[in-house]
Coordinates of C-alpha atoms in Angstrom, one line a residue:
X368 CA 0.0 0.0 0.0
X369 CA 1.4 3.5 -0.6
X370 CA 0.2 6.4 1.3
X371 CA -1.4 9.3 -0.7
X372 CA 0.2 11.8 1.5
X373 CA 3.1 10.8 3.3
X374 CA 3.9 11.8 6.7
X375 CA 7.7 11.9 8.5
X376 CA 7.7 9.2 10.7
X377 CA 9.2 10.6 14.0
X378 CA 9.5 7.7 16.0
X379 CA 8.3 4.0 16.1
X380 CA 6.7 1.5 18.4
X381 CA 8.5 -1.6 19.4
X382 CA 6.5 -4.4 20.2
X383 CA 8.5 -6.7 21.9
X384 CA 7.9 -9.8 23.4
X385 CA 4.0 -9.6 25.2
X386 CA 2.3 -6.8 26.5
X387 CA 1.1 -8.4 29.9
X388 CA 2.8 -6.7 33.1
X389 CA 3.6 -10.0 34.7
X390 CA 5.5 -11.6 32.1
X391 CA 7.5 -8.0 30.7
X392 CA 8.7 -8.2 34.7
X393 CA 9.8 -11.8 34.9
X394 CA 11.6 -11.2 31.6
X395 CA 13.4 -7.9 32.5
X396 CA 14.5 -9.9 35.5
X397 CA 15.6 -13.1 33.4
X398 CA 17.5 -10.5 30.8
X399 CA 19.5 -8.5 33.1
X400 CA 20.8 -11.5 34.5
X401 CA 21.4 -13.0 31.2
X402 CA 23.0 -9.2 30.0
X403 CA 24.9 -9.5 33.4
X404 CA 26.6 -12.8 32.9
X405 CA 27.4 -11.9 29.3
X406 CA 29.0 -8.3 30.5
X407 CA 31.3 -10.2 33.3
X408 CA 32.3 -13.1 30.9
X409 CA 33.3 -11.1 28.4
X410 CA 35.7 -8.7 30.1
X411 CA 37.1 -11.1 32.5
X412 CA 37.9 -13.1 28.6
X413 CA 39.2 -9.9 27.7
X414 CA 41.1 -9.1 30.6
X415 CA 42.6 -12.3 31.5
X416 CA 44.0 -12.6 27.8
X417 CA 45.3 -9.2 28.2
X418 CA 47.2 -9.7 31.7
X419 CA 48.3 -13.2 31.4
X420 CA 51.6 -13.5 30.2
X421 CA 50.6 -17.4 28.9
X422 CA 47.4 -16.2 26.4
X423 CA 49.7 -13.9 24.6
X424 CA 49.2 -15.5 21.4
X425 CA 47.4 -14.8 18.3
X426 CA 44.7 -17.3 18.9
X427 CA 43.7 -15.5 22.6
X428 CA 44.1 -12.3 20.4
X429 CA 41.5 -12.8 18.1
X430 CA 39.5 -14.4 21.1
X431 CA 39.9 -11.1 22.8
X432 CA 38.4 -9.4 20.2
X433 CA 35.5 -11.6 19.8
X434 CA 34.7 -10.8 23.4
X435 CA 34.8 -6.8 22.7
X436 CA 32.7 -7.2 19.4
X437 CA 30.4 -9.4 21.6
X438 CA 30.0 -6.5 24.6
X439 CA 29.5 -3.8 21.9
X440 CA 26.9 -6.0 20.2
X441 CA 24.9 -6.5 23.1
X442 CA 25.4 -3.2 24.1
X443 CA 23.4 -2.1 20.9
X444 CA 20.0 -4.1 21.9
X445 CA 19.8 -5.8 25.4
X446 CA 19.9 -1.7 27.6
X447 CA 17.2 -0.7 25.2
X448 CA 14.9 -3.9 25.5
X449 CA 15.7 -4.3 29.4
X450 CA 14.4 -0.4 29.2
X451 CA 11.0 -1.1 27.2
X452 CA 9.9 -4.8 29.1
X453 CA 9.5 -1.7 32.0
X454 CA 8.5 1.1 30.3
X455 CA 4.7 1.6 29.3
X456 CA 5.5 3.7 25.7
X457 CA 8.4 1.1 24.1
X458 CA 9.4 4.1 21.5
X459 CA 11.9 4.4 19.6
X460 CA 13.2 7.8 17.6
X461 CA 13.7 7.5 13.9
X462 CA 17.2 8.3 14.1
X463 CA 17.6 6.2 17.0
X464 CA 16.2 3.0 15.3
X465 CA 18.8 3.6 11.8
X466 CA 21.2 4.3 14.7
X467 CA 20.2 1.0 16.1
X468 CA 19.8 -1.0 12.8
X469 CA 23.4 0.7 11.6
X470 CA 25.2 -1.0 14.7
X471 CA 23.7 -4.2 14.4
X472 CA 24.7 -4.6 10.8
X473 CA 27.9 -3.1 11.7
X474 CA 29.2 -5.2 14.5
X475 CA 27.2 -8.6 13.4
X476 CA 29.2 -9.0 10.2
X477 CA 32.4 -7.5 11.4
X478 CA 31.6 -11.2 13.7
X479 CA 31.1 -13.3 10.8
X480 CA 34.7 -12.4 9.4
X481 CA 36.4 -12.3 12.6
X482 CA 35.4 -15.6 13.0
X483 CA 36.6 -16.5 9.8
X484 CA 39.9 -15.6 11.1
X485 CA 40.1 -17.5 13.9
X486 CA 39.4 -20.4 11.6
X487 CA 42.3 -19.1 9.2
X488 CA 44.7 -19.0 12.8
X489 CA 43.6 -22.4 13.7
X490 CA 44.0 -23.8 10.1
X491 CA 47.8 -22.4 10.4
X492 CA 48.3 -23.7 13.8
X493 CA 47.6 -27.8 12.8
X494 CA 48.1 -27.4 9.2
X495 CA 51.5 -25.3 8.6
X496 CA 52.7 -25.5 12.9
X497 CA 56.6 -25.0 12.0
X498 CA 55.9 -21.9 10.5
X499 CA 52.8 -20.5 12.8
X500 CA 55.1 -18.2 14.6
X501 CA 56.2 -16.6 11.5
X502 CA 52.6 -16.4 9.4
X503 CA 50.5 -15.4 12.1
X504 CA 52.8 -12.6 13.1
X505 CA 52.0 -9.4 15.2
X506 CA 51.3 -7.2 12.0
X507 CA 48.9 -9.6 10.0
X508 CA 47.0 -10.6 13.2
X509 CA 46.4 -6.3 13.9
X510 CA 45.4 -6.1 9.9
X511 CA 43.5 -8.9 9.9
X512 CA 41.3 -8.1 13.4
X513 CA 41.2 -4.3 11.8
X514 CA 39.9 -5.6 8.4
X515 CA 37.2 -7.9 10.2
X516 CA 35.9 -4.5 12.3
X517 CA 36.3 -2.2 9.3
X518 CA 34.1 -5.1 6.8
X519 CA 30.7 -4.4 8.9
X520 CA 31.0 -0.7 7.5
X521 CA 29.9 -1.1 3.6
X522 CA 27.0 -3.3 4.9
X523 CA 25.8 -1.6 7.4
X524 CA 25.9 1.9 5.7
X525 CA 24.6 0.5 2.6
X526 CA 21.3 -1.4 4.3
X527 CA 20.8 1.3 6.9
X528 CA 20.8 4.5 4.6
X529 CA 18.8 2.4 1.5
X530 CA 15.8 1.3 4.0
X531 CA 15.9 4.5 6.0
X532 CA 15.5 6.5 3.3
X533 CA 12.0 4.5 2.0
X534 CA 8.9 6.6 2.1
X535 CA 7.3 5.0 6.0
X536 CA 4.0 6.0 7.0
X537 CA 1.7 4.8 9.7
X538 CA 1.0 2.4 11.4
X539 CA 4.4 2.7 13.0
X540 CA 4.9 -0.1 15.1
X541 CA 7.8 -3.1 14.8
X542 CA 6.4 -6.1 15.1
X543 CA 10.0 -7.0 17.0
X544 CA 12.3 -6.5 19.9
X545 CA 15.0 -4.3 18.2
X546 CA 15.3 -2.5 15.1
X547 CA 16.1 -5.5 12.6
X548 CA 16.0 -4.9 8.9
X549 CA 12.9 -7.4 8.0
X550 CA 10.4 -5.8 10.5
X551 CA 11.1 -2.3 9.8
X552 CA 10.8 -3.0 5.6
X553 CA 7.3 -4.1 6.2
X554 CA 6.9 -0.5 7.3
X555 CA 7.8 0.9 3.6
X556 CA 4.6 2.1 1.9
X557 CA 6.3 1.4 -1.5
X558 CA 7.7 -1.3 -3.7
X559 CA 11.3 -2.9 -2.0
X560 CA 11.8 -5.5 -4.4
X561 CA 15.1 -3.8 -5.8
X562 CA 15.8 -3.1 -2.0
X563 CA 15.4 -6.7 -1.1
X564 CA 17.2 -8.2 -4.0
X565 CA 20.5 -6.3 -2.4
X566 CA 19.6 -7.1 1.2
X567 CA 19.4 -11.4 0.0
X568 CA 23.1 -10.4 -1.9
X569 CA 24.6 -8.7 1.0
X570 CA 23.6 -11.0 3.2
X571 CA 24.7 -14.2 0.6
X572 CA 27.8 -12.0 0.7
X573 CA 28.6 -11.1 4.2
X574 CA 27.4 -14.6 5.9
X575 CA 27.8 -17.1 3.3
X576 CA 31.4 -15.7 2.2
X577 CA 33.0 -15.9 5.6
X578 CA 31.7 -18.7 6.0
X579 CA 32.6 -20.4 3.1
X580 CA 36.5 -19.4 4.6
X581 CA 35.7 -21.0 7.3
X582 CA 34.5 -24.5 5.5
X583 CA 37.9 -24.6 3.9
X584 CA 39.7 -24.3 6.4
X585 CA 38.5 -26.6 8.8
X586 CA 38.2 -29.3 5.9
X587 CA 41.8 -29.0 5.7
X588 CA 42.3 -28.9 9.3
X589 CA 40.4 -32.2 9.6
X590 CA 42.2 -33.6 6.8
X591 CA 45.8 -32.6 8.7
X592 CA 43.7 -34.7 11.7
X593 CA 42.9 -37.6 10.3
X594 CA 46.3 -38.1 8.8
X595 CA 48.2 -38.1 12.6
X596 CA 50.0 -41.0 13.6
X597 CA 49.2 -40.2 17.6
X598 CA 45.9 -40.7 18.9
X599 CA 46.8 -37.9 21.6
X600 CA 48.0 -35.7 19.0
X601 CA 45.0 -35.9 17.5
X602 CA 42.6 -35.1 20.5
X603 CA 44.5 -32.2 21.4
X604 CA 44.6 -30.7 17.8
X605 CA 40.5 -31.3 18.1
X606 CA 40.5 -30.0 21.7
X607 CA 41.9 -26.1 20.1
X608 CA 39.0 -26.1 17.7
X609 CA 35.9 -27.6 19.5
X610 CA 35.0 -24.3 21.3
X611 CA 35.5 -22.3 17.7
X612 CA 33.6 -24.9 15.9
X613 CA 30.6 -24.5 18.4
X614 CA 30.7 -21.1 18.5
X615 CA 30.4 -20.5 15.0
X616 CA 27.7 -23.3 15.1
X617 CA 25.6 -21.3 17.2
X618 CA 26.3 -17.5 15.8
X619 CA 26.1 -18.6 11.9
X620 CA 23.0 -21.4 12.5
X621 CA 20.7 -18.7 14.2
X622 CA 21.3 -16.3 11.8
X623 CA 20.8 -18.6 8.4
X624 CA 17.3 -19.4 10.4
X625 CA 16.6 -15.4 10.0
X626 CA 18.0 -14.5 7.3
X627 CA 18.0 -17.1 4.8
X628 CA 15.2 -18.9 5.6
X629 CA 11.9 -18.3 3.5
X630 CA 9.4 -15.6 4.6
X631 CA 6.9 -17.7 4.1
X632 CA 8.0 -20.2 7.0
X633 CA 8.4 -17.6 9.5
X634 CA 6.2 -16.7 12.0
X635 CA 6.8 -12.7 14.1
X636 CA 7.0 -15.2 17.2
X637 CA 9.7 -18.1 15.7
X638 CA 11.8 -15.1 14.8
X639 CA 12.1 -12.7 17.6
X640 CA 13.0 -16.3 19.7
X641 CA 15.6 -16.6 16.9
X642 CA 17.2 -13.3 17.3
X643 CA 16.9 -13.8 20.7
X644 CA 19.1 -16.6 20.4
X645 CA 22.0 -14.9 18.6
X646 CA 22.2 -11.4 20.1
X647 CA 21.7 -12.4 23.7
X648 CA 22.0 -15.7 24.5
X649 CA 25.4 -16.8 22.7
X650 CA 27.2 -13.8 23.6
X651 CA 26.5 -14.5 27.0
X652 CA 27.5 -18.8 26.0
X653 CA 31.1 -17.7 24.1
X654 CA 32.9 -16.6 27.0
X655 CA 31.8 -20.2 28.9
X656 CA 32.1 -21.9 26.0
X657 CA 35.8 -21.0 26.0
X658 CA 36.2 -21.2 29.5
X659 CA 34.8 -24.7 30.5
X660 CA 36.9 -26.0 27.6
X661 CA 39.9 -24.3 27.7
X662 CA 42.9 -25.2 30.6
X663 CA 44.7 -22.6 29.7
X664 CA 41.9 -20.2 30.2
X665 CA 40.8 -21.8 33.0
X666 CA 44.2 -21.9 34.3
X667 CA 44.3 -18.1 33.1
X668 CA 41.4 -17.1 34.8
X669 CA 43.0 -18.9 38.4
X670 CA 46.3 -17.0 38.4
X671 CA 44.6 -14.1 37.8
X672 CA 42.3 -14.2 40.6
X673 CA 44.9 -15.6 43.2
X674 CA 47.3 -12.6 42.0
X675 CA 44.4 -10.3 42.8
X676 CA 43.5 -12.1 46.2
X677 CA 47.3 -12.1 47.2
X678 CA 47.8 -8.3 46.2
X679 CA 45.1 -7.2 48.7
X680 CA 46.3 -9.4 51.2
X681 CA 49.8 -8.0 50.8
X682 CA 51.7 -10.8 49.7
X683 CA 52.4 -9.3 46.7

């Protein structure tokens, strides 16, 4: 439908998950514990790798910065939603939702190629290990975390300015919990099909490429395996890459169910739980994820707290 006389949207209307007090309360309560644990994890990853003279490698680099991208992510939803499950008006300003949108572009495919290079960096690690040292030097692990922030930036200001800039007109409420690209283009009053046929190659693009990096290199790494003469070796080479492996299960399996999945099969419901999934419940699963199957985190993570616990005791 297109609108006869437009009229400058100002602000829209989030729906979120239910309108009934009782349940917005449980779930603020249920979030800010979930956003709580996520916070903690991910700076004490962040902190431990930067303090510990034992994680300073490029493997706890790159992990570093998938805890950072990780806080700023959430940091672009979860306030705002904890904000409107206890607020009777759950508005949101014009600019504030393209703000939104712009961030959530930026920072979720800025994840999909870091974690394509943390696939690369295991890949050298098993494939090439005499010569990891020399590869996966100090300067190309700094270019390549820079070039997997900086990639989100052509995405995001591409998708944000194009759909921001359609004609909206009421009604005005997103039938979601965040400004995410799908909800807010049912709000165009004219055709998107051009609009859309970009969105599906960006996203083809941006999730499907890195991904695609990370397919080849963990066939390879699985080939390099299988081809070990010790079965230790073996479990230990499988041990570095089980927490990547299920990390970019969860992140890159949640978001094919959004965005690549047919319209047709999803309901407002399946995909708010969906997006649930990936912007605030494996952010808040990485850091343990890494932790519960990482000794040397683990390990990390003691030395730092005893060092703390002996300093203010005055041993140290």
């Amino acid at each position: 439908m297109i609108c006869e006389n437009h009229t400058q949207v100002t602000e829209f209307i989030l729906h979120g998950f239910t309108n009934k007090p009782e349940m917005q309360h449980s779930l603020f309560v249920l979030f800010l514990v979930i956003y709580t644990v996520t916070l903690l994890g991910n700076f004490l990853i962040v902190t431990v790798t930067i303090v510990d003279p034992a994680l300073q490698t490029p493997m706890y680099f790159f992990l570093r910065n998938l805890s950072l991208l990780e806080i700023c992510f959430t940091l672009v939803m979860v306030p705002k939603m904890l904000v409107d499950l206890v607020s009777p008006r759950k508005s949101i300003s014009f600019v504030g939702c393209g703000t939104q949108m712009y961030f959530f572009f930026f920072f979720g495919s800025s994840e999909c190629f870091l974690l394509s290079m943390m696939a690369y960096d295991r890949f050298v690690a098993i494939c090439n290990p005499l010569r990891y040292s020399v590869i996966m030097n100090r300067s190309l692990c700094l270019w390549m975390a820079v070039g997997s922030w900086l990639s989100g930036v052509p995405v995001s200001m591409l998708q944000t300015a194009w759909l921001m800039a359609h004609p909206f007109c009421g009604p005005s409420t997103i039938d979601h919990f965040f400004c995410d690209g799908p909800p807010v283009l049912k709000l165009v009053t004219e055709d998107t099909t051009i609009y859309e046929m970009q969105a599906l190659a960006s996203t083809l693009l941006f999730i499907m490429f890195p991904f695609s990096l990370i397919l080849v290199s963990y066939t390879r790494i699985i080939k390099t395996i299988l081809m070990m003469p010790s079965a230790t070796g073996r479990q230990k080479a499988f041990s570095t890459c089980s927490s990547h492996l299920i990390v970019v299960s969860l992140f890159y399996g949640t978001a094919s169910l959004t965005y690549l999945r047919p319209k047709s099969k999803q309901s407002p419901e399946s995909k708010k739980l969906v997006s649930l999934s990936y912007t605030v419940i494996t952010p808040m699963l990485n850091p343990i994820i890494y932790s519960l199957r990482n000794n040397e985190v683990k390990g990390a993570v003691k030395r730092t707290f005893t060092r703390k616990v002996l300093q203010k005791l005055g041993v140290l």
